[in-house]
Structures are given as structure tokens and as C-alpha cells.
Coordinates of C-alpha atoms and ligand atoms in Angstrom, one line a residue:
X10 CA -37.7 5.5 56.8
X11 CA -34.1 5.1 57.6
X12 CA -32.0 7.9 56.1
X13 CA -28.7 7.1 54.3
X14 CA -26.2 8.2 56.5
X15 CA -22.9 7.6 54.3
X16 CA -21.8 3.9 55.0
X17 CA -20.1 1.3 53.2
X18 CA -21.6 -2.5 53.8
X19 CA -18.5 -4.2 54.0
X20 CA -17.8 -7.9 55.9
X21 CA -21.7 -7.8 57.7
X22 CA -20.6 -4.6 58.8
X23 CA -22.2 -0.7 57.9
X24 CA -18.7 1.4 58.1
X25 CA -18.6 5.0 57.9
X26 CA -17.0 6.9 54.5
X27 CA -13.8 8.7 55.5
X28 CA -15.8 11.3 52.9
X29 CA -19.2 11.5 51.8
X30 CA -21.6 13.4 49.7
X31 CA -25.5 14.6 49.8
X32 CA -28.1 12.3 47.7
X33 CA -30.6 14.7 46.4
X34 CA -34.6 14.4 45.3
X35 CA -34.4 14.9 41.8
X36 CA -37.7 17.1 41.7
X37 CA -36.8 19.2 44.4
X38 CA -32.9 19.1 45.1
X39 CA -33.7 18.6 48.3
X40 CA -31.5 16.4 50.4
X41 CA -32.6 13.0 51.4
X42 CA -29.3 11.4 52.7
X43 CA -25.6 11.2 52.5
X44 CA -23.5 8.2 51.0
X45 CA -20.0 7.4 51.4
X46 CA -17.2 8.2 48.8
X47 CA -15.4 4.8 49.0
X48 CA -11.4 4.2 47.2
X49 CA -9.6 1.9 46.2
X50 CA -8.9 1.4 50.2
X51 CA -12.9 0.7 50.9
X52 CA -12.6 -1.7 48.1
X53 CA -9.9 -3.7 49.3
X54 CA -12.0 -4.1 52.5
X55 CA -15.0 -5.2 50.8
X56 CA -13.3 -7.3 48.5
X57 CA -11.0 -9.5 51.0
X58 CA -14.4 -9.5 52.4
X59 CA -16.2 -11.4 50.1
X60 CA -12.9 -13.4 49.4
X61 CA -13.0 -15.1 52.8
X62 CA -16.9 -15.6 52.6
X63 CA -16.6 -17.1 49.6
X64 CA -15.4 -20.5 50.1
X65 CA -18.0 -21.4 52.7
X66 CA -21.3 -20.1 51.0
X67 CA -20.3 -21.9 48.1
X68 CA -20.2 -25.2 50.3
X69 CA -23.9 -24.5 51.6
X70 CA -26.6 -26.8 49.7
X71 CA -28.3 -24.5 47.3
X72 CA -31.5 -25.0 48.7
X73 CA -30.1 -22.7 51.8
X74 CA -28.6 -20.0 49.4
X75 CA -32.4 -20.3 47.8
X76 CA -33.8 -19.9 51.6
X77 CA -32.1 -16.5 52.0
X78 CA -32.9 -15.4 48.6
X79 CA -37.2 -16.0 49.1
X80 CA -37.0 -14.1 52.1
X81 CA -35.1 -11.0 50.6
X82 CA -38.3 -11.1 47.9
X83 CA -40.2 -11.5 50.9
X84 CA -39.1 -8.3 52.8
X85 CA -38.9 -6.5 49.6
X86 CA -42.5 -7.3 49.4
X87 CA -42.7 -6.1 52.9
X88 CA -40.9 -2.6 52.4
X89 CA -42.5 -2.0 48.8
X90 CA -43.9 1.3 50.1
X91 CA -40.4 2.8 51.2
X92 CA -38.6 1.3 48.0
X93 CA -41.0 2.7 45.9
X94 CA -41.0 6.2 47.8
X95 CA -37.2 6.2 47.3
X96 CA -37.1 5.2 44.3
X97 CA -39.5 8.4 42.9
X98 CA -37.2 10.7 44.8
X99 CA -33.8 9.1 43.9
X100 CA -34.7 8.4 40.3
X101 CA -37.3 11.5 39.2
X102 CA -39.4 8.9 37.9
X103 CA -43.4 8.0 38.4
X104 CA -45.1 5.6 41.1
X105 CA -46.5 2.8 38.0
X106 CA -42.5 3.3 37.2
X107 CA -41.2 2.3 40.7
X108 CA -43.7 -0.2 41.3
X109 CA -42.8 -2.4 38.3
X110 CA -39.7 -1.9 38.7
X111 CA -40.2 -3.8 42.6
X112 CA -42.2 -6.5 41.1
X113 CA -39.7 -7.0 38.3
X114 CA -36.8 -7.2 41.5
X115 CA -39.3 -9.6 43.4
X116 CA -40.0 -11.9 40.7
X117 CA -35.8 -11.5 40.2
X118 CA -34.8 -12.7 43.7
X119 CA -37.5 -16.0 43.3
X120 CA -36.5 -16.8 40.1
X121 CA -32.7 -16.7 41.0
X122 CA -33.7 -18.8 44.0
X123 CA -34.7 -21.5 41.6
X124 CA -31.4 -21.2 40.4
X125 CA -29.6 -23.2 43.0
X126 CA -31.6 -26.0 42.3
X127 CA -31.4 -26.4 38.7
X128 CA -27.7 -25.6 38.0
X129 CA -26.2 -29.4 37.6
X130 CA -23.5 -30.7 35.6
X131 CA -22.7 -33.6 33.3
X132 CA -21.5 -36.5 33.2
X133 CA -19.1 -36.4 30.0
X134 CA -18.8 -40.0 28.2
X135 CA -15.7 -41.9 28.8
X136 CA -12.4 -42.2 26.8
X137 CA -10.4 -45.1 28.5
X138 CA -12.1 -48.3 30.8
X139 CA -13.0 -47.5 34.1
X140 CA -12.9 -43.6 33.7
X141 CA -15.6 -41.5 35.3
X142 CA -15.5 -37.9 33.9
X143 CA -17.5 -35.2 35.5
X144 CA -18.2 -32.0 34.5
X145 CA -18.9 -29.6 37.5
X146 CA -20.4 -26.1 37.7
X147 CA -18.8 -23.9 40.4
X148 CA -19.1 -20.6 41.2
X149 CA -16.7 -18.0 39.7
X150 CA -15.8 -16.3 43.0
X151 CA -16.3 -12.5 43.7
X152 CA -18.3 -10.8 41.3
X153 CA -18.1 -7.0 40.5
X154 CA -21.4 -5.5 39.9
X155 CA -21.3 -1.8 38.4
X156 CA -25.5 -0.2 37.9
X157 CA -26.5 2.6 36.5
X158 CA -29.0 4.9 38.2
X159 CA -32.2 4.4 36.1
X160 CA -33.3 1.0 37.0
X161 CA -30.7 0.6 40.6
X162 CA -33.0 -2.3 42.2
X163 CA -33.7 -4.4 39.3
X164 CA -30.3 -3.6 37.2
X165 CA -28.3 -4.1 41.0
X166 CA -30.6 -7.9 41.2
X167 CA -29.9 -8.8 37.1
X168 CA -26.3 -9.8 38.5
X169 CA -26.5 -9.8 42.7
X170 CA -29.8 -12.3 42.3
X171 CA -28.0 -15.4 40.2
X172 CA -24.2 -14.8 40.9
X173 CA -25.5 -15.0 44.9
X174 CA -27.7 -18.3 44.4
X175 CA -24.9 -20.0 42.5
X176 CA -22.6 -19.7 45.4
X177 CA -20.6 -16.5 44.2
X178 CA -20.5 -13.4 46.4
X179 CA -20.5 -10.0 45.7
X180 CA -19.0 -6.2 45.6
X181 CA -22.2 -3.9 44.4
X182 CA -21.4 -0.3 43.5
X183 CA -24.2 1.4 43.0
X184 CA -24.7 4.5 40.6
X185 CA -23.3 7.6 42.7
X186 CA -27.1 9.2 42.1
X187 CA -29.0 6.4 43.2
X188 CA -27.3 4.9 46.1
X189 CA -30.2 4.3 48.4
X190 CA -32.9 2.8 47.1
X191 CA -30.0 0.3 45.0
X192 CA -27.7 0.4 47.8
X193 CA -28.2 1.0 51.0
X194 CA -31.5 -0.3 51.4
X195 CA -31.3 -3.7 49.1
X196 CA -28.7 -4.8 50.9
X197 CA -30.1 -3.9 54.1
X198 CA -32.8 -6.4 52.6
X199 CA -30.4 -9.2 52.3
X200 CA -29.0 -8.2 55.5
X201 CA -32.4 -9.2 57.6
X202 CA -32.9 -12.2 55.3
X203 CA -29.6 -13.7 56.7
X204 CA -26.8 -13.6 54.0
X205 CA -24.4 -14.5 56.1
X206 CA -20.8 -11.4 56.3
X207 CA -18.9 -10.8 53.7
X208 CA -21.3 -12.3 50.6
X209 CA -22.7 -9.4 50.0
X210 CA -20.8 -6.1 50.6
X211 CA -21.4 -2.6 49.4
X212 CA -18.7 0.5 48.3
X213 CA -20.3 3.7 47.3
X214 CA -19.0 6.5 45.4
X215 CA -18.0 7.4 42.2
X216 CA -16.8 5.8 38.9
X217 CA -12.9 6.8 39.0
X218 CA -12.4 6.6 42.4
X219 CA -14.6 3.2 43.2
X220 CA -15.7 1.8 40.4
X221 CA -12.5 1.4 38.8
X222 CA -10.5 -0.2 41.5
X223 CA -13.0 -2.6 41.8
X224 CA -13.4 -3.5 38.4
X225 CA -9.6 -3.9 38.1
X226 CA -9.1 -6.0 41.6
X227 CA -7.0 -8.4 40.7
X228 CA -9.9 -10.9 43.4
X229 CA -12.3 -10.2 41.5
X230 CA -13.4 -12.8 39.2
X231 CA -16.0 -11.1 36.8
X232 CA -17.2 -7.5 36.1
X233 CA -20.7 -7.1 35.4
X234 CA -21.5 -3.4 34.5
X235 CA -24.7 -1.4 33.1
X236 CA -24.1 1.3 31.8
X237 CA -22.5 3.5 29.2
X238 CA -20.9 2.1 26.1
X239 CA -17.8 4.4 27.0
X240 CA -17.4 2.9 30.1
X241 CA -18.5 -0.6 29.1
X242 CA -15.4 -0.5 26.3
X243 CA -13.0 0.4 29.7
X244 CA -14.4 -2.4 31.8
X245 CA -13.5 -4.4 28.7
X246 CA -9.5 -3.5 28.7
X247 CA -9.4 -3.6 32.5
X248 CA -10.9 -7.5 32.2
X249 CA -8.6 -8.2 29.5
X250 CA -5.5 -7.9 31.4
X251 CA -6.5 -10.8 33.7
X252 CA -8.7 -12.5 31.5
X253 CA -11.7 -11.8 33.9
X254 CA -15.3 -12.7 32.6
X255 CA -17.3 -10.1 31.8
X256 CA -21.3 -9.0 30.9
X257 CA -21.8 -5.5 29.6
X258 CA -25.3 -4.2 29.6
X259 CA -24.8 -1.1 27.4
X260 CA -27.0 1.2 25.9
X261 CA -28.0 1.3 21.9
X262 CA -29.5 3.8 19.5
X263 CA -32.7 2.1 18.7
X264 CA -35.0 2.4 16.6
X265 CA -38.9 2.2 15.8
X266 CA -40.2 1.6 12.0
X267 CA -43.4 2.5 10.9
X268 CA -44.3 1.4 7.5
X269 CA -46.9 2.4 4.7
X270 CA -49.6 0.0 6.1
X271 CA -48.8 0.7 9.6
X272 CA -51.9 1.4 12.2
X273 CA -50.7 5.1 12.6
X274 CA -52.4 5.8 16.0
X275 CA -51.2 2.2 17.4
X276 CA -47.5 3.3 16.2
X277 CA -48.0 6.5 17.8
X278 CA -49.2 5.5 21.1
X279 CA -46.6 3.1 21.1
X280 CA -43.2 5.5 19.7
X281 CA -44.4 7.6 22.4
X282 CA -44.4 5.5 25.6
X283 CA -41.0 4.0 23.5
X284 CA -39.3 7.8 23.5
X285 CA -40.6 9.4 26.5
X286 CA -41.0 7.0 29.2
X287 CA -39.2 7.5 32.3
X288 CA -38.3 10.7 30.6
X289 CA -36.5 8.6 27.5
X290 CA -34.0 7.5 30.1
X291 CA -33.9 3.9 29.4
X292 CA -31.7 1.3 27.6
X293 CA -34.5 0.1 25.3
X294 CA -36.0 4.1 24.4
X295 CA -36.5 4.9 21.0
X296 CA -34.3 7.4 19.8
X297 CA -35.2 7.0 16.4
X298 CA -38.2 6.8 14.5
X299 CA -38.0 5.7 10.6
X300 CA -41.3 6.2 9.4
X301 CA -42.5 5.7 5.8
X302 CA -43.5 9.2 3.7
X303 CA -46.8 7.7 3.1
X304 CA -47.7 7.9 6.7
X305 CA -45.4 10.5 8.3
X306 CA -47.4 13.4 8.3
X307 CA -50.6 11.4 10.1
X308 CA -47.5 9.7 12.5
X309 CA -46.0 13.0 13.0
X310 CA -49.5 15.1 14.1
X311 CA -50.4 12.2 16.6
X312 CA -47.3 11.8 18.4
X313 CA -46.9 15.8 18.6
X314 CA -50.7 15.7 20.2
X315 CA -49.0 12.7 22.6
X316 CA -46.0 14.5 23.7
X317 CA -48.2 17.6 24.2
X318 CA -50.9 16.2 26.7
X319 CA -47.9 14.4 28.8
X320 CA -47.8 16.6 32.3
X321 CA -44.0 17.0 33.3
X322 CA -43.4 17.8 37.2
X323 CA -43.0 16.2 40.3
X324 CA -43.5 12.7 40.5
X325 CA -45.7 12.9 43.5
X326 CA -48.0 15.4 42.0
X327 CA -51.4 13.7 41.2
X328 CA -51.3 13.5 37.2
X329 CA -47.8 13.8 36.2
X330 CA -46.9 11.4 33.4
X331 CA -42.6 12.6 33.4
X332 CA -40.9 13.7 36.0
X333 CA -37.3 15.2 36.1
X334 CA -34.6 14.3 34.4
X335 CA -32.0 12.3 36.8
X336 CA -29.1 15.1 36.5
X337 CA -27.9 18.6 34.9
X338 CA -25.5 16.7 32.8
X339 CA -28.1 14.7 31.5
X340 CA -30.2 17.1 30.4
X341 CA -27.8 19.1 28.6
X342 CA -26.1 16.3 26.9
X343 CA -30.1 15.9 25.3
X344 CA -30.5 19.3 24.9
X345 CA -27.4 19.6 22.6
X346 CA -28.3 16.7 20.8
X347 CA -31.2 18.7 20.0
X348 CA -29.3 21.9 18.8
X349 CA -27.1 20.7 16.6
X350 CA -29.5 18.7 14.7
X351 CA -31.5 22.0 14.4
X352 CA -28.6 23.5 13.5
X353 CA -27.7 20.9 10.6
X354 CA -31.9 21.1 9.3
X355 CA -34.0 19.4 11.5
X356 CA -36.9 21.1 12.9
X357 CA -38.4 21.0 16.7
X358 CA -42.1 20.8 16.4
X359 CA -42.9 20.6 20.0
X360 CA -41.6 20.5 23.3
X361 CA -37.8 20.4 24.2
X362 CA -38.0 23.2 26.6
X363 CA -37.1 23.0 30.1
X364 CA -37.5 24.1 33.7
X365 CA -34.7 23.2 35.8
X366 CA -34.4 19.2 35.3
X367 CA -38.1 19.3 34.1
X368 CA -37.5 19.3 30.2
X369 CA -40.9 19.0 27.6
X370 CA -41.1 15.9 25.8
X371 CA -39.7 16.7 22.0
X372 CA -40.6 15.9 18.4
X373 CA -38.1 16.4 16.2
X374 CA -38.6 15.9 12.4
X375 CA -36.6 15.6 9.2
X376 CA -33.4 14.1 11.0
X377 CA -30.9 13.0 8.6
X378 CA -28.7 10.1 9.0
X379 CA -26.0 11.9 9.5
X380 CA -27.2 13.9 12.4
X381 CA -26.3 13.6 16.3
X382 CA -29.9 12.8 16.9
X383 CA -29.3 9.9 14.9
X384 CA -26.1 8.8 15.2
X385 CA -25.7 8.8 18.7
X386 CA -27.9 7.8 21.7
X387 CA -30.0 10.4 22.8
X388 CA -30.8 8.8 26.3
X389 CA -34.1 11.7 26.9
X390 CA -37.6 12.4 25.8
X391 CA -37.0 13.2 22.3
X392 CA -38.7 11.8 19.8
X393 CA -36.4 11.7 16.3
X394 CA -38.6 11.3 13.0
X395 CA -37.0 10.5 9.6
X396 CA -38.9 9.8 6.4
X397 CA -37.7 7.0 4.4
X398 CA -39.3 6.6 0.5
X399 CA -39.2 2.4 1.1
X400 CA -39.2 -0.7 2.8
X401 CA -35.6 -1.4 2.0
X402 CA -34.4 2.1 3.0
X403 CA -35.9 1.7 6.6
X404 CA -34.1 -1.3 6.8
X405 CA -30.7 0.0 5.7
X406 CA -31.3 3.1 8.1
X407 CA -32.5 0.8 11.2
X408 CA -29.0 -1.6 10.7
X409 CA -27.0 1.5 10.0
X410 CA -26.6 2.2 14.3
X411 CA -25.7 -0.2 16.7
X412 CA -29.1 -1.2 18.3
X413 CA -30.1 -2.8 21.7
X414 CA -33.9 -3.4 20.6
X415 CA -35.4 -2.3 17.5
X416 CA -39.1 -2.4 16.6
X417 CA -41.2 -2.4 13.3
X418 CA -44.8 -1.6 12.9
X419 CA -47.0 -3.1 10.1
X420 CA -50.3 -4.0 9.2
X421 CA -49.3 -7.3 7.9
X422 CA -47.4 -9.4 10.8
X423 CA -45.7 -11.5 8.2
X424 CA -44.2 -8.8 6.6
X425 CA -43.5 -7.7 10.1
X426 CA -41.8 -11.0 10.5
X427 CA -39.8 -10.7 7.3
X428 CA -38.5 -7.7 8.5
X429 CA -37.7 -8.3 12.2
X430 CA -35.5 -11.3 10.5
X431 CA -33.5 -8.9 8.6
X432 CA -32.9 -6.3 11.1
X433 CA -29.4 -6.6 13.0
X434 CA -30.2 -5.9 16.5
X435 CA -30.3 -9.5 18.9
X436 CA -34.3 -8.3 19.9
X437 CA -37.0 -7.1 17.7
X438 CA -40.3 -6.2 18.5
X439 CA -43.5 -6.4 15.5
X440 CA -46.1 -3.9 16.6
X441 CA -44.6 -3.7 19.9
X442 CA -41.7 -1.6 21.8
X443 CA -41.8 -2.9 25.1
X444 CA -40.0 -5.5 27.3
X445 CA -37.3 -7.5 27.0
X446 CA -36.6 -10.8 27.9
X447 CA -35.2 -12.2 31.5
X448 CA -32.1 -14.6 31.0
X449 CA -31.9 -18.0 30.7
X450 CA -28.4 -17.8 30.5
X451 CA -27.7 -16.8 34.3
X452 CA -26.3 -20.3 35.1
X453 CA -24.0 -20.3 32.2
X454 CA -22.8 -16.5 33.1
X455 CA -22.4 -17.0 36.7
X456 CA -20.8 -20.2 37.0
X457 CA -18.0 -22.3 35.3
X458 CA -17.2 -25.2 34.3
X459 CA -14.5 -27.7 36.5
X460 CA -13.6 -30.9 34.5
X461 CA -12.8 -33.6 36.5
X462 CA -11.3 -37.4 35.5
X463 CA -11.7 -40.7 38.1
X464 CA -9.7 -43.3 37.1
X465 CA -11.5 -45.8 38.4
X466 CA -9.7 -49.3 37.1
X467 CA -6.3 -49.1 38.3
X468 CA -3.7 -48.2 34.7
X469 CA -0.3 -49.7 34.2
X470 CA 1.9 -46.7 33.0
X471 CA 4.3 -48.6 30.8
X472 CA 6.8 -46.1 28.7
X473 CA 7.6 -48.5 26.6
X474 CA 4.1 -49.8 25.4
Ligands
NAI17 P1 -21.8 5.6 33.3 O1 -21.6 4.5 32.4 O2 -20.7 6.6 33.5 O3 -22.2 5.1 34.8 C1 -22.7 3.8 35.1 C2 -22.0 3.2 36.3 O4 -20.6 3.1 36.0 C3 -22.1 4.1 37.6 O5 -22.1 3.2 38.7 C4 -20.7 4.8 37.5 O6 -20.3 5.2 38.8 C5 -19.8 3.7 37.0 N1 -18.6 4.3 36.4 C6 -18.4 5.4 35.7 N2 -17.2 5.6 35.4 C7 -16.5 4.5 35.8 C8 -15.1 4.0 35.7 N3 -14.2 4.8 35.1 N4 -14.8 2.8 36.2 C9 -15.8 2.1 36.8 N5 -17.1 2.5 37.0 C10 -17.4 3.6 36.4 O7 -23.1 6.3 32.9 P2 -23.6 7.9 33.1 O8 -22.4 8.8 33.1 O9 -24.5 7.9 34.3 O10 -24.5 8.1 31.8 C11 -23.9 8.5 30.6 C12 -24.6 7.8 29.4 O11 -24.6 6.4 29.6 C13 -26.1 8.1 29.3 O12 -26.3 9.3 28.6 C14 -26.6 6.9 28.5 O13 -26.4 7.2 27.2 C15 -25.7 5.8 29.0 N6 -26.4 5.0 30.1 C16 -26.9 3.8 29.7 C17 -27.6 3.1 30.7 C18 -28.2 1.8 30.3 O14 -29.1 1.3 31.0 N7 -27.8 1.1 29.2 C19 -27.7 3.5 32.1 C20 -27.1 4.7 32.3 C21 -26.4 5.4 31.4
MG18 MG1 -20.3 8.7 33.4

């Protein structure tokens, strides 16, 4: 495996940070590479960069964009091994983790190949004789893209795959603890599958000093960022001031319903893969769980036996179901979250203890609304239960936090239906908590739209008519 050594990927070219700092192994600490700390200089670079490119990979047919993109899936295919290594050291989390997350970024790159082929225009009907009136797609120009570290190959592809096959190119800044597996080594993917300098270029480093001046470049012609809703509501002011496009993947403070007829073993299995997975460090975890008093004592004693059989270590030892958590930070952001609601009532029933980064999944029970583990997103492996006397209460509760994905659990999956079409959130899941959907939308987001009239009869401009 080729180690990170601390370069930029700017204009076909791997250029050495004036600064750079370690990547560590989650698990471990151990070191497994340097990358660059890139400024606002570095961005300027990569930027003018994918400026000049821009024009002329626009112009190619979209069936030779497509061409580049199939063989990055392919050579992803061909490295899966070393991806998937990386990604359990840079991320903390499991091999079944890593590997879906490689298939999800294959199937991304061939499905945004398909792209090139399918995004046409219209032909718009006509308002005087003789007029031909077209209604192009064209790229936007030079995309920012902003990831997180928990998902850095698929979340890096959500925007690189389409906003590449429609003709745009690229600045990626990775997360600054994950800048390998989605850095360093995806581009180095669409390096060797021929994209040509310049459309794609890569600045590591940090939020203020790299992510920032990219965003705010006054070349760049959208800002696509994952990530925090803090940030996500910056990105939004900085894009206001030129009227840049934006997509904000942000987090939400979701929630899982279980109701009085609920199959309490199926909930549980399912609230504790929602909260606990990948160590509850996901955009679609369940922070919340709204359960119904009938059931929550039965819901309650199976997800604590759950939590409790879940081995927590290092993601290469044989067995372990969570591994660390990605940072210090992290975990004591969760950890709070977890003593204050004590603090205001709530009782820990089982786990929340931790090892260095290696923290016990958590049940916590008798949250109240107006505690932290239910007002804000917890973003770990805690598992938040609150009882709720009715139907209507569980609903009010779910709608009362801004929600990514919720889900409801019922015995009846018209009642589930009834429900999901009440609850707030733009996904709902009955008797289910995973997956999301991939978006049809990509040719919309990525390109827009260039009216253009043909006069083809010749007019008579007469002022006085
Ligand atoms: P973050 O939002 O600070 O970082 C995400 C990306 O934004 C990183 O590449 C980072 O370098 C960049 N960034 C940070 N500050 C920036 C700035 N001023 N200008 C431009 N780019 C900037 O997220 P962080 O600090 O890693 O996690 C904090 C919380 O965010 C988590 O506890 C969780 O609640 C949420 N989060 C949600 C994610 C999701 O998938 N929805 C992913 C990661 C975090
Ligand atoms: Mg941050």
C-alpha cells in the first residue's frame, strides 16, 4: 500500500503541503500517513486548476466522461482490498462496514456514468413564427465538495460521481481524519482511469484554513458539503453572497417509534443496528427511541441484552461488532450528552463506559423532551428511550426535532402507513431503519439550465407597428 505522504492533487499534479500533519489508526493511534495542511493559497491553485479544465471536458461527448468514470468503478473494484483496509483504520469502523460502503461507491461511479447519457434538454414550444427555442443543460462549472469522515468514499462520490459526468469539475476536501482512503487514494483512482489535469484536484487540511476558502472562492460555482448542521448553516451565508448553488447533507435527530402492537424483538433488533452501528456515527442513527408504555419495559430488556452482547475493540479483531469512536472530541461531546441527561433524571441502564475511543454501547431510559439526549443529535452509540402514553403523543414527540429519517414500528402496516404520512421528516421507514434512497435529482443539482431563442424567419423590427 502506498502511504500518504502529505500532497495536494492539484492540475494532474501530487504537490507537497508547505505543512502537514499525521493520519492516525483510530484503534491504535498509530500513524499510517501524513496529509498536507492546504490554505487559501493551495486552493487558489486547485481552483484556477479546474477553471482552465473546465471548458474542454465539458466539450467531450458524454459517453467519454462515462468511459473514465466505468474504469474508476473498475479499479475501485480492483483495489477493494486496500480501500477497505484503509478505510477500518481511518474510520474505526468494521470490514461488512467498509465493504458496503465500496460497493455503494462502485455502484455510484456506474450509475453516474449513465448520467452523461441521459441528461438532455427540451425543446420549449414557440411564441412568434419561425422561432426555435431550446432549452440546454450545461454544467455549472467548478464544484466545491466538503465530506465528512464517516462515509469519505461514498459521501466524497454523492457529488464527485455526477458533477464529473455532467461535465463539471471538481475541488474535493476531504474530512481532515479521513483523508486517505477519501482523498488521496480515490483520486489516485481517477488519476489511472484517465481524468484528464485539472478536473479533478484535491486540497487537504482543515475546515477554517481550507474548507473555507474554498467554499467562499469567488470560481467556484456550487458548494456541496456533508456534514454538520453548524457548518452547513455557514456554507449557506458564504453561498449567499454570490448566489452560489448549494446541497447540504446535514445531520438530524431522528427518531424510531415503537407502538403498542409493535413486534418488540423485530423493533429491538432493528433500534439497535439504528443506534449503534458504526458506533452511532451516522447521519440516519437513531438517537431517539419513542416507544409506547405498553411495550417499553419488553423493548427496553431486549435492546439492553443487544447492546450488551455487542464486542467493542479493534476492527480487525475476529468478532468485534463496534470499533472506536473516530476522535476524542467525539466521544466526549456523547459522553456529555449522556451526563446531563442523567443529571436532569434519565437513567443509564447499560453501557456508556469507555476505554480510550472504545466507548460501550448505551441504553438510556426515561429521557424527557427537554433533555440534550433529545433535543440535540447525539451522533454515538446511545440508545435514548422515552415512553409516550399514545399514538398521538409519539407523533407530536417524533415532529417535535428536525429529522433526517424517522421510522415507526407496528403490527399493522396501514397504521404504519397512516403514520409515516403524518410524520415531518422527507424519509420514513415502517418496520424498517435502514437505507435511504440514491438521487434521481443528480442531473437537476449538477447542471443548469441555458435558454436559447433561433429566430429562424427573418423579423422586420418596425418601431412604429
Ligand atoms: P464538520 O461539519 O465540522 O466537518 C465536516 C467537513 O466540513 C470536514 O471536511 C471539515 O473539515 C469541514 N469544515 C469544518 N469547518 C469548516 C469551515 N469553517 N469551512 C469549511 N469547511 C469546514 O463536522 P465534525 O466537526 O467532524 O462533526 C461535528 C458534528 O457534525 C458531529 O457530532 C455530527 O453531529 C455532525 N456530523 C454529521 C455528519 C453527517 O453525515 N450528517 C458527518 C459528520 C459530522
Ligand atoms: Mg467541526
Amino acid at each position: 500500500m502506498r502511504i500518504s505522504d502529505g500532497r495536494h492533487y492539484i492540475d494532474g499534479s501530487w504537490v507537497p503541503g508547505a505543512a502537514t500533519a499525521p493520519v492516525t489508526e483510530k484503534a491504535t493511534g498509530a500513524e499510517i500517513g501524513t496529509y498536507a495542511l492546504g490554505d487559501a493559497s493551495d486552493v487558489d491553485r486547485a481552483v484556477a486548476a479546474a477553471v482552465r479544465a473546465q471548458p474542454a471536458w465539458a466539450a467531450l461527448l458524454g459517453e467519454e466522461r462515462a468511459a473514465v468514470l466505468r474504469r474508476a468503478a473498475a479499479i475501485l473494484e480492483r483495489r477493494a482490498g486496500e480501500f477497505e483496509e484503509m478505510l477500518m483504520r481511518e474510520t474505526g469502523g468494521v470490514r461488512g462496514k467498509a465493504r458496503g460502503e465500496i460497493n455503494a461507491a462502485i455502484g455510484k461511479f456506474l450509475e453516474s456514468a449513465s448520467l452523461a447519457r441521459r441528461a438532455g434538454g427540451d425543446l420549449l414550444p414557440a411564441f412568434k413564427p419561425g422561432k426555435l427555442i431550446l432549452n440546454q443543460r450545461v454544467p455549472l462549472g467548478v464544484v466545491a465538495a466538503i465530506i465528512p469522515w464517516n462515509f469519505p468514499i461514498v459521501l466524497a462520490l454523492r457529488p464527485l460521481g455526477p458533477a464529473l459526468a455532467l461535465g463539471n469539475t471538481v475541488v474535493l476536501k476531504p474530512a481532515e481524519l479521513t483523508p486517505i482512503a477519501g482523498g488521496q487514494l480515490l483520486v489516485e483512482v481517477l488519476e489511472e482511469a484517465g481524468a484528464p489535469p485539472g478536473v479533478i484536484n484535491l486540497v487537504t487540511g482543515d475546515g477554517p484554513d481550507a474548507g473555507e476558502p474554498l467554499a467562499a472562492h469567488p470560481d467556484v460555482a456550487m458548494i456541496h458539503f456533508t456534514g454538520s448542521t453548524e457548518i452547513g448553516r455557514l456554507m449557506a451565508r458564504i453561498a449567499a453572497r454570490d448566489f452560489k448553488r448549494t446541497s447540504l447533507e446535514l445531520g438530524g435527530d431522528n427518531a424510531l417509534v415503537v407502538l403498542d402492537d409493535a413486534d418488540v424483538e423485530a423493533a429491538a433488533s432493528c433500534g439497535a443496528w439504528a443506534s449503534f452501528e458504526f458506533q452511532g456515527q451516522t447521519c440516519i442513527t437513531a438517537g431517539r427511541h419513542i416507544v409506547h408504555e405498553s411495550v417499553a419495559e419488553a423493548y427496553t430488556d431486549a435492546l439492553v441484552a443487544k447492546a450488551r452482547a455487542l464486542t467493542v475493540g479493534d476492527p480487525f479483531d475476529a468478532g468485534v461488532r463496534l470499533g472506536p469512536m473516530i476522535s476524542e472530541g467525539q466521544r466526549d461531546r456523547v459522553a456529555d450528552l449522556v451526563a446531563r441527561s442523567v443529571k436532569m433524571g434519565a437513567r443509564l441502564v447499560e453501557g456508556g463506559t469507555h476505554d480510550g475511543l472504545f466507548y460501550r454501547p448505551a441504553v438510556v431510559t426515561g429521557v424527557t423532551p427537554d433533555m440534550p439526549l433529545f433535543t440535540e443529535e447525539t451522533f454515538g452509540p446511545v440508545a435514548a428511550i422515552t415512553v409516550v402514553s399514545s399514538e398521538e403523543e409519539a407523533l407530536e414527540l417524533t415532529n417535535q426535532c428536525p429529522a433526517l429519517v424517522n421510522s415507526v414500528y407496528t403490527g399493522d402496516l396501514m397504521r404504519g402507513l397512516a403514520f409515516a404520512e403524518r410524520v415531518r421528516s422527507g424519509m420514513v421507514h415502517v418496520n424498517d431503519a435502514m437505507g435511504r434512497p440514491t438521487g434521481e435529482e443528480d442531473i437537476d443539482e449538477f447542471t443548469q439550465r441555458r435558454w436559447i431563442g433561433i429566430q429562424r424567419a427573418p423579423l422586420s423590427w418596425d418601431v412604429s407597428s
